[in-house]
Amino acid sequence: MPYGYTGNILHVDLGSKKHWVEHPNENFYRTYWGGRALALYYMLKDMKPNVESFSSDNLLIFATGVVTGTPAPGTPRYVVCAKSPLTGAEGESEAGGYWGPELKKAGFDAIIIKGISSTPVYLWIKDGKVEIKDASHFWGKETGIVQELIKEELGDKRIRIAQIGPGGEKLVHFANIVNELKHYNGRNGLGAVMGSKKLRAIAVRGTKNLNIFNKEKVKDIAKQITKRITDNPLSRTLKEFGTVAGVGPVYEAGWLPTNNWSDNDFKKGENLAVETYNKTILKNTEGCYACPIHCKRVAEVNDTDIKVDPLYGGPEFETVIALGSLCGVDDLKYIAKANELCNKYGIDTISTGSMIAFAMQCYQEGILTKKDTEGIELTFGNKKAMLEMIEKIAKREGLGVVLSKCSTLAAKEIGKGADRFIHQVKGQDVPMHDPRVKVGVGLQYALSDYGADHMKATHDQFFKEADSPGTKTMKGLGILEPVSPTDIGQKKVALFKPLDIYWSLLDTLGVCDFGYVPRSVGTLDELLEIIRSTTGWRTTWFELMKLGERSINMARIFNIREGFSSKDDTLPEAFYQNFKGGPLDGKGAINKKDFEKALRLRYELMGWNADTGIPTPAKLLELSLDWLIDEVK
Amino acid sequence: MIKIKIILPYHFKKEYLSNTIELNYEQPVSIDQIIKDSKVNSIDVCFVKVGDLIVKRDYIIRNSCDIKFIPVVGGG
């Protein structure tokens, strides 16, 4: 068994209630490593094309990375993959927290789940032993209650639980999976896949030590990184203010997504900024396993008219905007309440906010009426209506039945031109970063196999100037010069190729981008040494970047098998229009032809056909993926 | 005399223990030079606003005014 791994991959068939353990050899681990690459290996090998997302043949895969659970900062992460009910494409979402490290301590690198149970169940994994247990008595209950009940039932407070909520049980297309009530595999509706399998939770407990080649070296690097956290402006900001620190500057820059992207000049933006957050709702900060950065916020409100339970964490950058300005809401207490509700029910805050903002615009345009909303005045800024709609979506009641689906389907069902007001890529609503001011992020939105996602690569502003954090720290990957965030030329396309590969690598290794360059404090050298000291392999950035590229190509092929093509690599029309109002008024429109040209160039740089975006057989051979060549013929 | 009042909004206030920095110049001056003179770490500054206008670092200030340093935008 190679260092860094348990050497065990757990397979569970919920239909037959059987489970078995696979012990891959070292070459397998050194080819696919873990995380998204390992998950994609099984999705490509064991799933036939075009299975239904909610069928027994869809695999639901939880996979840790090789450094998950080591003492290094920013290494708590694991991925969940399946075919997504939201996009119909490769579904993928990473989470931090404590569950991933605990799974490895319990003896497994990954869990591959197939089949559908006839009754609600949960998995209980302790030190290599696996049980499929009845979860009928948990079904329908909120996540916070189930968390406590499972711990009571199993008699151990140190159990870590990844679970779905009632939203996942009811197959809301953007239901999520949460661990420890605060860490989310948030996007792509993977909670609905888990719900379709009638799998409410996976509880894990491990007492084994991880098998690390040179633990003292990893600890030493962790100490060095920790010492520098407060010297680095990015990690210092994350530690002191969390991701919410970004909201004020976005407002100031004039691109705060407002009223379902119809506006960018939210007049009450200061009410959402970190200063207001800290004064009105912040209770304390929290972090993930072994991470000293502590970027998570916990919110609490105890007003007479509104209360927010700190058990469910607090809203972060995406949530503050998606359930804030995007819905025209400027009251952080209500946004925190909306966050709490989404988390109790297990639904993604970005998609939930996006669907409510979409419905609000439809209502204002007369496409939806009070009859449709059952009397709710669904106007932008109506914070109480927003909370009511979250309940309806999570419970799939009334208008919530339509809004609980992928936005493309919802717009189709509503009709009357409602599709003008959706903003999605491959069926997933765009996150709260406007590609007009971050064109590289826009390219990533379009190219992302799992639909628009802000975590598909880093963001353009880190390479804006010669002294910007990314330009200064990523020279080891050949990134030497700054590029303007709004540039869409060859330099930008060339810049985002290694960044995409690097990000894909982080999602394969189990590394959080908030721990390492360009977004944070750990250096490329330190990250490489952590991987070497964990595995004992004298690996190089050459090998690691090939790994990142391998996983990108595997995801691309999965989607090609599902019928996706270069036509699906698009941006919503709104981003080809200029900003309206504020400092960016009359500017910003992305030139569609330039964007399409950039995509073609990117295909070529990736070794894909410039017209179709399909990986060439030679590229697959280069990446040791020759077993997939038949898929692209 | 060109009087420049630099406003440090949001979390800058806490990091630099002040809301404002005031600098005086005899001649027109670039944003880049102002950042250097302010002793604010240039890596911390994502962009600079003069009034409602977002300006580049080679932009020249010719008259007394207030300018805002906006910190690096997070996200995720």
XYZ file of C-alpha atoms in Angstrom:
709
model
C 0.000 0.000 0.000
C 1.497 3.371 -0.991
C 2.056 5.993 1.685
C -0.719 8.587 1.991
C -3.394 6.035 1.229
C -5.348 3.404 3.101
C -5.204 1.123 0.064
C -8.914 0.410 0.418
C -11.771 1.468 -1.821
C -15.193 0.588 -0.488
C -17.917 -0.495 -2.914
C -21.510 -0.494 -1.709
C -24.566 -1.784 -3.578
C -27.586 -0.346 -1.821
C -29.947 -2.500 -3.895
C -28.531 -5.835 -2.728
C -27.220 -4.376 0.564
C -23.799 -5.860 -0.199
C -20.432 -4.235 0.154
C -16.875 -5.204 -0.679
C -13.414 -3.699 -0.605
C -11.039 -3.242 -3.525
C -7.284 -2.910 -3.042
C -5.819 -1.137 -6.092
C -2.115 -1.438 -6.777
C 0.456 1.359 -6.555
C 0.362 2.061 -10.303
C -3.371 2.725 -10.081
C -2.844 5.216 -7.271
C 0.028 6.890 -9.068
C -2.071 7.287 -12.209
C -5.354 8.489 -10.691
C -4.161 9.605 -7.222
C -7.582 10.368 -5.720
C -10.291 13.041 -5.680
C -11.880 13.824 -9.013
C -9.513 11.701 -11.134
C -10.204 8.587 -9.089
C -13.963 9.246 -9.147
C -13.930 9.835 -12.897
C -12.025 6.593 -13.444
C -14.921 4.636 -11.942
C -17.571 6.764 -13.673
C -15.967 6.086 -17.049
C -15.196 2.434 -16.388
C -18.301 1.267 -14.545
C -21.126 3.524 -15.793
C -22.717 3.075 -19.178
C -23.368 6.283 -21.138
C -26.696 8.016 -20.674
C -27.813 6.450 -17.422
C -30.515 8.485 -15.687
C -29.249 10.585 -12.775
C -31.768 9.035 -10.418
C -31.349 5.466 -11.642
C -29.686 2.664 -9.738
C -26.857 2.653 -12.305
C -25.708 6.172 -11.458
C -22.637 5.882 -9.248
C -22.307 8.203 -6.278
C -18.645 8.491 -5.373
C -16.970 10.016 -2.344
C -13.211 10.274 -2.872
C -10.479 11.757 -0.694
C -7.141 12.974 -2.016
C -3.687 11.723 -1.135
C -3.035 14.605 1.274
C -6.536 14.623 2.791
C -6.129 14.301 6.518
C -2.434 15.156 6.745
C -1.354 17.827 9.258
C -0.772 20.345 6.443
C -3.048 23.401 6.248
C -5.800 23.292 3.668
C -5.858 19.524 3.200
C -9.283 18.471 4.498
C -11.007 18.100 1.182
C -12.824 15.338 -0.605
C -14.939 15.204 -3.732
C -18.386 13.827 -4.428
C -19.094 12.856 -8.032
C -22.046 11.382 -9.930
C -23.964 12.158 -13.059
C -25.667 15.413 -12.117
C -29.451 15.766 -12.159
C -28.962 19.515 -12.570
C -26.787 19.407 -15.675
C -27.002 15.861 -17.007
C -23.221 16.076 -17.161
C -20.353 15.024 -14.924
C -21.460 16.125 -11.472
C -18.769 17.163 -9.050
C -18.446 19.155 -5.867
C -15.661 19.420 -3.296
C -16.033 20.065 0.425
C -13.742 20.730 3.351
C -14.559 20.179 7.002
C -13.726 17.011 8.910
C -15.460 14.165 7.147
C -12.776 13.426 4.514
C -9.913 13.024 7.004
C -12.147 10.876 9.237
C -13.020 8.564 6.321
C -9.324 7.899 5.782
C -8.767 7.293 9.471
C -11.698 4.873 9.290
C -9.770 2.947 6.643
C -10.996 4.027 3.202
C -9.726 6.277 0.403
C -13.069 6.350 -1.380
C -16.605 4.971 -1.405
C -18.343 3.935 -4.627
C -22.095 3.610 -4.181
C -24.528 2.070 -6.645
C -28.086 0.824 -6.518
C -31.150 2.130 -4.749
C -32.232 0.998 -1.327
C -35.886 0.019 -0.922
C -36.072 1.923 2.361
C -34.122 4.889 3.808
C -30.698 3.862 5.101
C -27.441 5.311 6.304
C -23.916 3.947 6.174
C -21.938 3.493 9.352
C -18.219 3.055 8.857
C -15.911 2.546 11.806
C -12.303 1.429 11.609
C -12.809 -0.663 8.491
C -16.197 -2.105 9.466
C -19.204 -1.186 7.361
C -22.898 -1.398 8.224
C -25.958 -0.370 6.262
C -28.430 0.832 8.885
C -32.073 1.818 8.865
C -32.713 5.555 8.477
C -36.517 5.510 8.217
C -36.797 7.360 11.522
C -34.545 10.177 10.212
C -36.345 10.645 6.891
C -37.992 14.062 6.574
C -36.046 15.585 9.450
C -33.782 18.636 9.249
C -30.025 18.174 9.037
C -29.317 19.522 12.537
C -31.713 17.075 14.151
C -30.408 14.092 12.193
C -26.816 14.991 13.073
C -27.653 14.710 16.767
C -29.838 11.609 16.401
C -27.141 9.642 14.551
C -24.519 10.537 17.151
C -26.899 9.489 19.925
C -27.835 6.264 18.161
C -24.207 5.274 17.595
C -23.115 6.502 21.011
C -20.078 8.488 19.918
C -19.908 12.298 19.779
C -16.770 12.204 17.628
C -18.482 10.637 14.656
C -18.349 12.760 11.496
C -21.454 12.798 9.344
C -22.017 13.686 5.702
C -25.717 13.821 4.989
C -28.491 15.162 2.846
C -31.492 17.109 4.115
C -35.182 16.980 3.231
C -34.330 18.805 -0.037
C -32.192 15.869 -1.138
C -34.864 13.392 -0.085
C -37.357 15.250 -2.268
C -34.906 15.310 -5.196
C -34.540 19.087 -5.461
C -32.212 19.329 -8.464
C -29.732 21.466 -6.542
C -29.831 19.611 -3.231
C -26.455 19.400 -1.551
C -24.505 17.176 0.843
C -23.301 18.665 4.107
C -20.746 17.474 6.629
C -20.843 18.672 10.221
C -23.717 21.024 9.209
C -21.326 23.651 7.831
C -19.239 22.197 5.007
C -20.913 21.586 1.679
C -20.596 19.591 -1.488
C -22.847 22.382 -2.555
C -23.317 22.370 -6.276
C -24.559 20.061 -9.036
C -27.409 18.486 -7.047
C -25.395 15.568 -5.700
C -27.626 15.546 -2.612
C -30.527 14.643 -4.892
C -28.560 11.671 -6.281
C -27.948 10.551 -2.688
C -31.667 11.070 -1.969
C -32.634 9.014 -5.005
C -30.627 6.145 -3.544
C -32.504 6.602 -0.232
C -29.158 7.129 1.443
C -29.637 9.764 4.130
C -26.144 9.871 5.607
C -22.669 8.402 5.852
C -21.329 8.392 9.401
C -17.604 7.729 9.809
C -15.287 7.230 12.741
C -11.645 6.236 12.592
C -8.941 5.807 15.152
C -6.131 4.737 12.824
C -3.223 7.050 12.064
C -2.661 8.022 8.459
C 0.197 6.255 6.775
C 2.462 9.253 6.019
C 5.992 8.751 4.647
C 7.593 11.606 6.613
C 5.068 13.042 9.050
C 7.611 15.258 10.816
C 8.477 16.971 7.549
C 4.787 17.631 6.797
C 4.347 19.020 10.308
C 7.378 21.236 9.883
C 6.045 22.712 6.626
C 2.661 23.208 8.284
C 4.365 25.208 11.045
C 6.211 27.370 8.522
C 3.011 28.136 6.615
C 1.084 28.868 9.797
C 3.732 31.363 10.923
C 3.276 33.376 7.717
C -0.530 33.509 7.618
C -0.742 36.999 9.072
C 2.038 38.338 6.795
C 0.212 37.376 3.630
C -2.607 39.796 2.717
C -4.807 37.097 1.226
C -4.579 34.519 4.005
C -4.728 37.319 6.597
C -7.939 38.641 5.032
C -9.433 35.146 4.881
C -8.558 34.546 8.518
C -9.774 37.877 9.843
C -12.752 38.548 7.622
C -13.600 35.401 5.666
C -14.724 35.440 2.051
C -17.306 38.114 2.893
C -14.412 40.597 2.762
C -14.911 40.548 -0.996
C -18.488 41.835 -0.966
C -17.671 45.508 -0.214
C -14.993 45.787 -2.913
C -17.326 44.188 -5.462
C -19.991 46.753 -4.595
C -17.388 49.511 -4.818
C -16.229 48.240 -8.211
C -19.802 48.414 -9.470
C -20.471 44.790 -10.385
C -22.460 43.461 -7.453
C -24.921 41.030 -9.104
C -28.295 42.644 -8.476
C -31.949 41.796 -9.165
C -31.250 38.616 -11.127
C -28.301 40.144 -13.018
C -30.538 42.873 -14.491
C -28.580 45.495 -12.541
C -25.047 45.847 -11.184
C -25.338 49.000 -9.102
C -26.975 47.861 -5.862
C -27.449 51.092 -3.939
C -27.507 49.363 -0.566
C -24.357 47.326 -1.129
C -22.660 48.666 1.989
C -25.311 46.907 4.056
C -23.866 43.594 2.851
C -20.200 44.445 3.463
C -18.033 42.750 6.065
C -18.213 45.659 8.515
C -21.999 45.357 8.687
C -21.691 41.572 8.832
C -19.354 41.741 11.813
C -21.520 44.262 13.627
C -24.857 42.570 13.058
C -24.635 38.781 12.652
C -21.115 37.472 13.314
C -20.853 35.136 16.305
C -17.454 33.561 15.762
C -15.132 31.989 13.209
C -14.389 28.356 12.484
C -12.127 26.305 10.247
C -11.572 22.901 8.764
C -9.447 19.958 9.860
C -5.830 20.982 10.606
C -6.295 24.391 8.987
C -5.193 27.491 10.921
C -6.752 29.933 8.443
C -10.290 29.603 9.816
C -12.078 31.299 6.924
C -15.556 30.135 7.977
C -18.007 32.518 9.657
C -20.724 31.584 12.130
C -23.779 33.837 12.340
C -26.312 34.253 15.127
C -29.348 36.505 15.452
C -31.593 36.746 18.495
C -33.998 39.539 17.594
C -37.643 39.302 18.591
C -38.792 39.065 14.966
C -35.994 36.894 13.582
C -33.638 34.313 15.011
C -30.706 32.590 13.328
C -29.253 29.384 14.748
C -25.408 29.352 14.763
C -25.517 25.568 14.397
C -25.700 26.050 10.631
C -22.713 28.372 10.205
C -23.023 31.682 8.456
C -23.399 33.017 4.918
C -20.223 33.418 2.885
C -19.464 35.606 -0.155
C -21.584 33.620 -2.608
C -24.533 33.294 -0.247
C -24.509 36.927 0.866
C -24.885 37.960 -2.768
C -27.096 35.132 -4.102
C -29.595 35.513 -1.262
C -28.847 39.237 -0.969
C -28.412 41.685 -3.823
C -29.323 39.106 -6.465
C -32.777 39.031 -4.858
C -32.617 42.769 -4.100
C -32.295 42.037 -0.374
C -29.964 44.160 1.775
C -30.748 42.826 5.271
C -27.966 40.526 6.489
C -30.160 39.113 9.249
C -32.616 37.806 6.672
C -29.776 36.589 4.475
C -28.372 34.685 7.471
C -31.850 33.242 8.064
C -32.077 32.221 4.406
C -28.665 30.551 4.754
C -29.873 28.691 7.838
C -32.998 27.459 6.047
C -31.063 26.261 3.000
C -28.678 24.419 5.274
C -31.423 22.841 7.397
C -33.067 21.554 4.240
C -29.841 20.738 2.398
C -30.155 22.888 -0.732
C -27.470 24.908 -2.464
C -27.555 28.602 -1.576
C -26.252 29.807 -4.977
C -28.858 27.941 -7.022
C -31.613 28.661 -4.489
C -30.885 32.394 -4.599
C -30.643 32.279 -8.378
C -34.005 30.510 -8.740
C -35.744 32.923 -6.388
C -34.205 35.939 -8.171
C -35.353 34.421 -11.483
C -38.892 33.999 -10.112
C -38.851 37.553 -8.778
C -37.988 38.891 -12.217
C -40.691 36.735 -13.821
C -43.158 38.146 -11.276
C -42.126 41.732 -11.936
C -42.427 41.146 -15.685
C -45.916 39.677 -15.283
C -44.868 36.180 -16.350
C -45.705 34.844 -12.897
C -48.737 36.163 -11.016
C -50.012 36.156 -7.454
C -52.023 33.095 -8.387
C -48.785 31.292 -9.235
C -47.112 32.452 -6.035
C -50.166 31.641 -3.883
C -50.482 35.237 -2.750
C -46.792 35.973 -2.173
C -45.708 39.422 -3.376
C -42.584 38.102 -5.057
C -40.857 41.403 -5.784
C -37.142 42.147 -5.644
C -36.200 43.149 -2.125
C -39.055 41.316 -0.399
C -37.001 39.490 2.183
C -39.925 37.686 3.793
C -41.067 36.407 0.406
C -37.547 35.081 -0.161
C -37.740 33.019 3.050
C -41.180 31.706 2.092
C -39.893 30.636 -1.315
C -36.978 28.724 0.232
C -39.499 26.701 2.249
C -41.553 26.025 -0.880
C -38.529 24.974 -2.950
C -37.096 22.660 -0.279
C -40.485 21.063 0.369
C -41.446 21.112 -3.332
C -44.746 22.837 -2.677
C -46.672 25.224 -4.926
C -44.386 27.287 -7.158
C -41.493 25.575 -5.391
C -42.121 22.431 -7.459
C -41.069 24.253 -10.640
C -38.326 26.252 -8.964
C -36.763 23.118 -7.466
C -35.648 22.048 -10.932
C -32.737 23.058 -13.121
C -33.359 26.646 -14.275
C -33.567 25.611 -17.946
C -36.373 23.167 -17.160
C -38.102 25.636 -14.858
C -38.067 28.375 -17.516
C -39.416 25.921 -20.082
C -42.278 24.910 -17.793
C -43.143 28.515 -16.948
C -42.938 29.535 -20.616
C -43.925 33.039 -21.802
C -40.318 33.906 -22.549
C -39.101 33.196 -19.002
C -35.928 31.707 -20.464
C -34.708 35.292 -21.042
C -34.185 35.548 -17.304
C -32.079 32.471 -16.593
C -28.311 32.703 -16.391
C -26.731 29.283 -16.537
C -24.040 27.184 -18.194
C -24.866 23.525 -18.882
C -27.879 23.931 -16.601
C -26.062 25.278 -13.544
C -26.774 28.865 -12.475
C -23.771 31.157 -12.590
C -22.075 31.979 -9.289
C -21.707 35.541 -8.039
C -18.633 36.545 -10.056
C -19.363 38.605 -13.136
C -17.305 37.339 -16.091
C -17.387 40.790 -17.663
C -14.808 41.921 -15.125
C -13.072 38.522 -14.952
C -12.998 37.149 -18.470
C -10.798 34.217 -17.485
C -13.462 33.170 -14.999
C -15.937 33.476 -17.881
C -13.839 31.098 -19.968
C -13.843 28.676 -17.065
C -17.615 29.006 -16.641
C -18.036 28.077 -20.293
C -15.528 25.214 -20.254
C -16.478 23.743 -16.901
C -17.677 20.181 -17.250
C -19.990 20.620 -14.283
C -21.562 23.908 -15.360
C -20.725 27.458 -14.288
C -18.535 27.250 -11.205
C -16.350 29.893 -9.591
C -14.054 27.224 -8.173
C -13.014 25.891 -11.573
C -9.899 28.076 -11.540
C -8.553 31.090 -9.780
C -9.699 34.597 -10.675
C -8.218 37.130 -13.044
C -7.499 39.848 -10.508
C -4.703 37.783 -8.981
C -2.735 38.323 -12.211
C -3.694 41.938 -12.814
C -0.351 43.628 -12.088
C 3.283 42.559 -11.935
C 3.030 42.689 -8.134
C -0.368 40.965 -7.927
C -0.366 37.848 -5.730
C -0.653 35.358 -8.594
C 1.914 36.955 -10.866
C 4.391 36.972 -7.985
C 3.860 33.420 -6.827
C 3.085 31.263 -9.864
C 6.296 31.729 -11.851
C 7.124 28.075 -11.204
C 4.269 27.140 -13.524
C 5.555 29.462 -16.229
C 3.292 32.405 -15.409
C 5.555 35.434 -15.686
C 3.520 38.402 -16.857
C 0.342 40.152 -15.719
C -2.772 40.183 -17.882
C -5.673 42.601 -17.508
C -8.791 40.984 -15.990
C -10.875 42.135 -18.968
C -8.359 40.985 -21.597
C -9.688 38.177 -23.773
C -6.717 37.759 -26.099
C -4.119 35.043 -26.502
C -2.269 35.907 -23.291
C -5.399 35.412 -21.217
C -6.189 32.103 -22.888
C -2.617 30.919 -22.361
C -2.706 32.048 -18.704
C -5.857 30.134 -17.865
C -4.678 26.826 -19.273
C -2.150 26.119 -16.484
C -4.491 27.673 -13.925
C -7.304 25.318 -14.907
C -4.938 22.358 -14.741
C -3.559 23.476 -11.362
C -7.074 23.858 -9.941
C -8.075 20.475 -11.270
C -4.980 19.103 -9.578
C -5.967 20.636 -6.232
C -9.364 18.920 -6.570
C -7.584 15.642 -7.269
C -5.171 15.891 -4.343
C -7.687 17.073 -1.713
C -6.151 20.537 -1.357
C -8.054 23.747 -0.607
C -7.140 26.744 -2.752
C -7.513 28.956 0.325
C -4.332 27.387 1.687
C -1.942 27.837 -1.225
C -0.804 30.200 -3.962
C -2.068 32.131 -5.784
C -5.051 32.542 -3.455
C -3.206 32.143 -0.159
C 0.022 31.620 1.708
C 1.483 28.152 1.038
C 3.981 28.178 -1.841
C 4.325 25.846 -4.827
C 7.524 24.456 -3.294
C 5.806 23.783 0.011
C 2.856 22.084 -1.627
C 5.170 19.866 -3.678
C 7.146 18.946 -0.563
C 3.944 18.128 1.346
C 2.947 15.727 -1.435
C 6.422 14.180 -1.578
C 6.630 13.809 2.202
C 3.153 12.286 2.343
C 3.697 9.739 -0.422
C 7.436 9.144 -0.426
C 7.230 9.561 -4.200
C 9.821 11.974 -5.646
C 7.119 13.514 -7.757
C 7.537 16.716 -9.788
C 5.317 19.537 -10.982
C 5.544 17.929 -14.430
C 3.890 14.749 -13.154
C 1.362 16.666 -11.067
C 0.283 18.982 -13.874
C -0.170 15.949 -16.112
C -2.428 14.531 -13.400
C -4.505 17.723 -13.363
C -4.744 17.620 -17.138
C -5.664 13.920 -17.037
C -8.659 14.612 -14.825
C -9.836 17.476 -17.071
C -9.728 15.167 -20.093
C -11.551 12.395 -18.248
C -14.373 14.768 -17.341
C -14.496 16.040 -20.916
C -14.859 12.507 -22.236
C -17.559 11.674 -19.717
C -19.561 14.627 -21.051
C -18.928 13.751 -24.689
C -20.372 10.318 -23.943
C -23.424 12.039 -22.481
C -23.944 14.025 -25.686
C -22.333 17.330 -24.732
C -20.355 19.207 -27.358
C -18.539 22.486 -27.957
C -22.001 24.058 -28.387
C -22.484 23.687 -24.650
C -19.342 25.712 -23.853
C -21.167 29.030 -23.694
C -21.902 32.023 -21.524
C -25.336 33.476 -20.718
C -26.366 36.270 -23.089
C -26.422 38.846 -20.268
C -22.640 38.912 -20.216
C -22.434 39.992 -23.850
C -24.234 43.206 -22.821
C -22.771 46.308 -21.174
C -23.189 47.099 -17.488
C -25.984 49.520 -16.660
C -25.335 52.211 -14.055
C -22.582 52.742 -11.505
C -18.860 53.075 -12.220
C -19.024 50.522 -15.047
C -22.028 52.038 -16.815
C -21.946 51.470 -20.575
C -18.848 49.251 -20.411
C -17.938 45.644 -19.976
C -19.768 43.668 -22.682
C -17.757 40.620 -23.667
C -17.352 40.454 -27.429
C -18.978 37.180 -28.430
C -16.742 36.590 -31.426
C -13.620 37.215 -29.362
C -14.932 34.857 -26.712
C -15.595 32.105 -29.241
C -12.146 32.673 -30.707
C -10.663 32.360 -27.232
C -12.479 29.066 -26.676
C -11.138 27.657 -29.961
C -7.620 28.669 -29.017
C -8.055 27.042 -25.638
C -9.202 23.787 -27.277
C -6.055 23.852 -29.395
C -3.822 24.533 -26.401
C -5.408 21.574 -24.622
C -4.702 19.257 -27.560
C -8.385 19.091 -28.468
C -9.989 19.458 -31.880
C -10.380 23.209 -32.452
C -13.916 22.826 -33.826
C -15.400 20.120 -31.664
C -13.426 20.470 -28.450
C -12.917 16.694 -28.416
C -9.567 15.451 -27.047
C -7.380 13.950 -29.760
C -6.257 10.313 -29.476
C -2.661 11.573 -29.222
C -3.522 13.723 -26.212
C -5.237 10.801 -24.522
C -2.224 8.609 -25.187
C 0.067 11.251 -23.719
C -2.064 11.291 -20.546
C -2.127 7.473 -20.188
C -5.791 7.537 -21.131
C -5.445 5.390 -24.240
C -8.186 3.128 -22.851
C -10.568 6.010 -23.599
C -9.546 6.553 -27.232
C -12.531 4.537 -28.536
C -14.831 6.988 -26.753
C -13.689 9.865 -28.993
C -13.596 8.070 -32.326
C -0.103 72.076 -3.782
C -2.051 68.912 -4.639
C -3.691 67.439 -1.551
C -4.571 63.756 -1.806
C -6.792 62.155 0.798
C -6.603 58.366 0.601
C -9.650 56.580 1.980
C -9.111 53.041 3.259
C -12.523 51.375 3.274
C -13.798 48.030 4.563
C -11.239 45.794 6.228
C -8.362 48.102 5.249
C -9.433 50.275 8.173
C -8.597 47.561 10.627
C -5.418 46.450 8.911
C -3.878 49.895 8.635
C -5.424 51.251 11.854
C -6.743 54.305 10.088
C -9.575 55.367 7.824
C -7.526 57.857 5.867
C -4.003 58.844 4.839
C -3.227 62.371 3.631
C -0.394 63.149 1.202
C 0.701 66.424 -0.420
C 2.466 66.859 -3.763
C 3.934 69.830 -5.594
C 3.461 68.247 -9.020
C 1.023 65.852 -10.710
C 1.561 62.323 -9.462
C 0.722 58.803 -10.620
C -1.457 56.383 -8.674
C 1.509 54.017 -8.536
C 3.598 56.651 -6.741
C 0.780 57.459 -4.334
C 0.482 53.766 -3.403
C 4.232 53.676 -2.741
C 4.150 56.853 -0.646
C 1.126 55.717 1.340
C 3.104 52.722 2.668
C 0.069 50.546 1.975
C 1.306 47.223 0.616
C 0.657 47.424 -3.131
C -0.281 43.729 -3.178
C -3.202 44.580 -0.892
C -4.682 47.077 -3.353
C -6.927 45.500 -5.975
C -7.962 48.751 -7.619
C -8.161 52.479 -7.029
C -11.165 54.759 -7.367
C -11.039 58.506 -7.983
C -14.576 59.639 -7.334
C -16.732 57.106 -9.148
C -14.016 56.350 -11.665
C -11.892 53.196 -11.457
C -8.400 54.173 -12.630
C -5.250 52.328 -13.662
C -1.984 52.641 -11.807
C -0.439 54.921 -14.411
C -3.316 57.391 -14.074
C -2.041 60.889 -13.184
C -3.676 62.982 -10.464
C -3.408 66.703 -11.275
C -5.740 68.263 -8.709
C -6.512 67.804 -5.036
C -8.989 64.980 -4.535
C -10.107 62.005 -2.460
C -9.104 58.570 -3.720
C -10.102 55.130 -2.457
C -7.880 52.064 -2.236
C -10.039 48.985 -2.670
C -8.595 45.768 -1.204
C -8.132 42.537 -3.104
C -11.502 40.956 -3.779
C -12.054 37.516 -2.285
C -14.776 35.103 -3.187
C -15.540 31.411 -3.097
